[in-house]
Amino acid sequence: MKTLYQTSALVSGGRDGIARSNDGMLEVRLQAPKELGGKGGATNPEQLFAAGYAACFESALRHVARTQKIAIGETSVEATVGLGARDDGGFMLDVALTVKVNGVDRSVAEKLMETAHVVCPYSHATRGNINVNLKLA
């Protein structure tokens, strides 16, 4: 792999800590959500993952459209991330991506979405590891 970009984030305090990117552009307080016994009131790793996956997938979608020379209108991606307990005491994620593509027929939008799922690095990283459901809005 030829690395095109690399970054890092340092977290201290886990789910009840602070996350900082190496360039200082990101600094967020983390707090476990109330649903997991935390106090809530701050972001959590699942929200950050959802935002990252949605942004990456939408960019992949637009990249695919440009590459295929398909003019599209406004797009959006909503990523819903679920955290669940496994039978062995561990935890796992699942993701639902709801994709909106304006300006093209539904069949074209579906093909763009499916191709974006192949191109997107988040989709590639999660493939075979977690359940990812795609839905065209």
Tab-separated table of C-alpha atoms in Angstrom:
chain	number	residue	atom	x	y	z
A	1	MET	CA	0.000	0.000	0.000
A	2	LYS	CA	1.226	3.474	-0.875
A	3	THR	CA	0.262	5.671	2.081
A	4	LEU	CA	-1.437	8.862	0.891
A	5	TYR	CA	-2.183	10.305	4.320
A	6	GLN	CA	-1.480	9.310	7.890
A	7	THR	CA	-2.621	10.737	11.196
A	8	SER	CA	-2.943	9.690	14.796
A	9	ALA	CA	-5.048	10.403	17.845
A	10	LEU	CA	-4.117	9.962	21.462
A	11	VAL	CA	-6.795	9.020	23.978
A	12	SER	CA	-6.280	9.132	27.703
A	13	GLY	CA	-9.029	7.983	30.033
A	14	GLY	CA	-10.777	5.585	27.624
A	15	ARG	CA	-14.527	6.140	27.240
A	16	ASP	CA	-14.379	8.771	29.985
A	17	GLY	CA	-11.360	10.675	28.736
A	18	ILE	CA	-10.081	13.023	26.087
A	19	ALA	CA	-9.159	12.350	22.460
A	20	ARG	CA	-6.648	14.586	20.677
A	21	SER	CA	-5.340	14.390	17.132
A	22	ASN	CA	-1.622	14.769	16.561
A	23	ASP	CA	-2.142	18.062	14.678
A	24	GLY	CA	-4.404	19.564	17.366
A	25	MET	CA	-7.379	19.951	14.997
A	26	LEU	CA	-9.462	17.498	17.011
A	27	GLU	CA	-9.823	17.598	20.761
A	28	VAL	CA	-12.961	16.111	22.237
A	29	ARG	CA	-14.094	15.027	25.637
A	30	LEU	CA	-15.350	11.453	25.733
A	31	GLN	CA	-18.051	10.122	28.003
A	32	ALA	CA	-19.740	6.755	28.050
A	33	PRO	CA	-23.412	7.121	27.063
A	34	LYS	CA	-26.108	6.678	29.678
A	35	GLU	CA	-27.227	3.498	27.863
A	36	LEU	CA	-23.860	1.975	28.818
A	37	GLY	CA	-23.973	3.180	32.414
A	38	GLY	CA	-22.083	6.402	31.807
A	39	LYS	CA	-22.971	10.008	32.473
A	40	GLY	CA	-23.485	10.974	28.837
A	41	GLY	CA	-23.103	14.624	27.919
A	42	ALA	CA	-20.117	14.173	25.594
A	43	THR	CA	-19.281	12.263	22.446
A	44	ASN	CA	-18.340	8.594	22.424
A	45	PRO	CA	-16.336	6.255	20.163
A	46	GLU	CA	-19.440	4.998	18.346
A	47	GLN	CA	-20.472	8.550	17.384
A	48	LEU	CA	-16.961	9.286	16.147
A	49	PHE	CA	-16.927	6.055	14.126
A	50	ALA	CA	-20.356	6.878	12.653
A	51	ALA	CA	-19.205	10.357	11.608
A	52	GLY	CA	-15.971	9.042	10.111
A	53	TYR	CA	-17.652	6.212	8.215
A	54	ALA	CA	-20.418	8.479	6.855
A	55	ALA	CA	-17.925	11.115	5.687
A	56	CYS	CA	-15.645	8.549	4.085
A	57	PHE	CA	-18.510	6.717	2.372
A	58	GLU	CA	-19.993	9.910	0.939
A	59	SER	CA	-16.578	10.894	-0.398
A	60	ALA	CA	-16.205	7.427	-1.957
A	61	LEU	CA	-19.650	7.801	-3.533
A	62	ARG	CA	-18.722	11.151	-5.084
A	63	HIS	CA	-15.364	9.731	-6.230
A	64	VAL	CA	-17.102	6.829	-7.976
A	65	ALA	CA	-19.546	9.198	-9.705
A	66	ARG	CA	-16.677	11.436	-10.902
A	67	THR	CA	-14.650	8.440	-12.094
A	68	GLN	CA	-17.653	7.095	-14.016
A	69	LYS	CA	-18.462	10.611	-15.306
A	70	ILE	CA	-21.959	10.516	-13.793
A	71	ALA	CA	-23.362	13.896	-12.800
A	72	ILE	CA	-25.090	13.679	-9.439
A	73	GLY	CA	-26.842	16.206	-7.260
A	74	GLU	CA	-26.756	16.552	-3.503
A	75	THR	CA	-25.734	13.472	-1.538
A	76	SER	CA	-25.772	12.481	2.104
A	77	VAL	CA	-24.916	9.431	4.157
A	78	GLU	CA	-26.270	8.633	7.597
A	79	ALA	CA	-24.304	6.000	9.498
A	80	THR	CA	-26.052	4.310	12.406
A	81	VAL	CA	-23.640	2.389	14.614
A	82	GLY	CA	-24.827	-0.179	17.116
A	83	LEU	CA	-22.745	-1.629	19.933
A	84	GLY	CA	-23.810	-5.043	21.136
A	85	ALA	CA	-22.731	-7.752	23.535
A	86	ARG	CA	-21.470	-11.090	22.237
A	87	ASP	CA	-22.174	-14.417	23.921
A	88	ASP	CA	-18.486	-14.772	24.870
A	89	GLY	CA	-18.542	-11.580	26.956
A	90	GLY	CA	-17.004	-9.378	24.267
A	91	PHE	CA	-18.590	-6.632	22.235
A	92	MET	CA	-19.148	-5.953	18.554
A	93	LEU	CA	-20.445	-3.282	16.219
A	94	ASP	CA	-22.963	-3.221	13.423
A	95	VAL	CA	-23.554	-0.411	10.955
A	96	ALA	CA	-26.438	0.748	8.794
A	97	LEU	CA	-25.631	3.244	6.039
A	98	THR	CA	-28.555	5.197	4.603
A	99	VAL	CA	-27.438	6.814	1.367
A	100	LYS	CA	-29.179	9.638	-0.486
A	101	VAL	CA	-28.217	10.496	-4.076
A	102	ASN	CA	-30.137	13.188	-5.927
A	103	GLY	CA	-30.079	13.807	-9.638
A	104	VAL	CA	-29.964	10.236	-10.950
A	105	ASP	CA	-32.351	7.309	-11.377
A	106	ARG	CA	-32.661	4.909	-8.472
A	107	SER	CA	-30.900	2.097	-10.374
A	108	VAL	CA	-27.900	4.359	-11.056
A	109	ALA	CA	-27.835	5.491	-7.416
A	110	GLU	CA	-27.872	1.857	-6.256
A	111	LYS	CA	-24.926	0.981	-8.501
A	112	LEU	CA	-22.996	4.018	-7.275
A	113	MET	CA	-23.722	3.029	-3.660
A	114	GLU	CA	-22.607	-0.573	-4.213
A	115	THR	CA	-19.408	0.540	-5.943
A	116	ALA	CA	-18.703	3.064	-3.182
A	117	HIS	CA	-18.974	0.178	-0.711
A	118	VAL	CA	-16.114	-1.519	-2.578
A	119	VAL	CA	-14.012	1.681	-2.811
A	120	CYS	CA	-14.524	3.135	0.700
A	121	PRO	CA	-11.640	2.318	3.074
A	122	TYR	CA	-14.022	2.033	6.040
A	123	SER	CA	-16.128	-0.489	4.121
A	124	HIS	CA	-12.982	-2.369	3.177
A	125	ALA	CA	-11.779	-2.419	6.802
A	126	THR	CA	-15.112	-3.651	8.151
A	127	ARG	CA	-15.877	-6.215	5.411
A	128	GLY	CA	-16.177	-9.659	6.949
A	129	ASN	CA	-15.743	-8.245	10.446
A	130	ILE	CA	-19.027	-6.506	11.180
A	131	ASN	CA	-22.455	-6.444	9.609
A	132	VAL	CA	-22.911	-3.396	7.339
A	133	ASN	CA	-26.345	-2.840	5.812
A	134	LEU	CA	-26.705	-0.473	2.875
A	135	LYS	CA	-29.986	1.315	2.204
A	136	LEU	CA	-30.795	3.815	-0.501
A	137	ALA	CA	-33.038	6.591	0.823
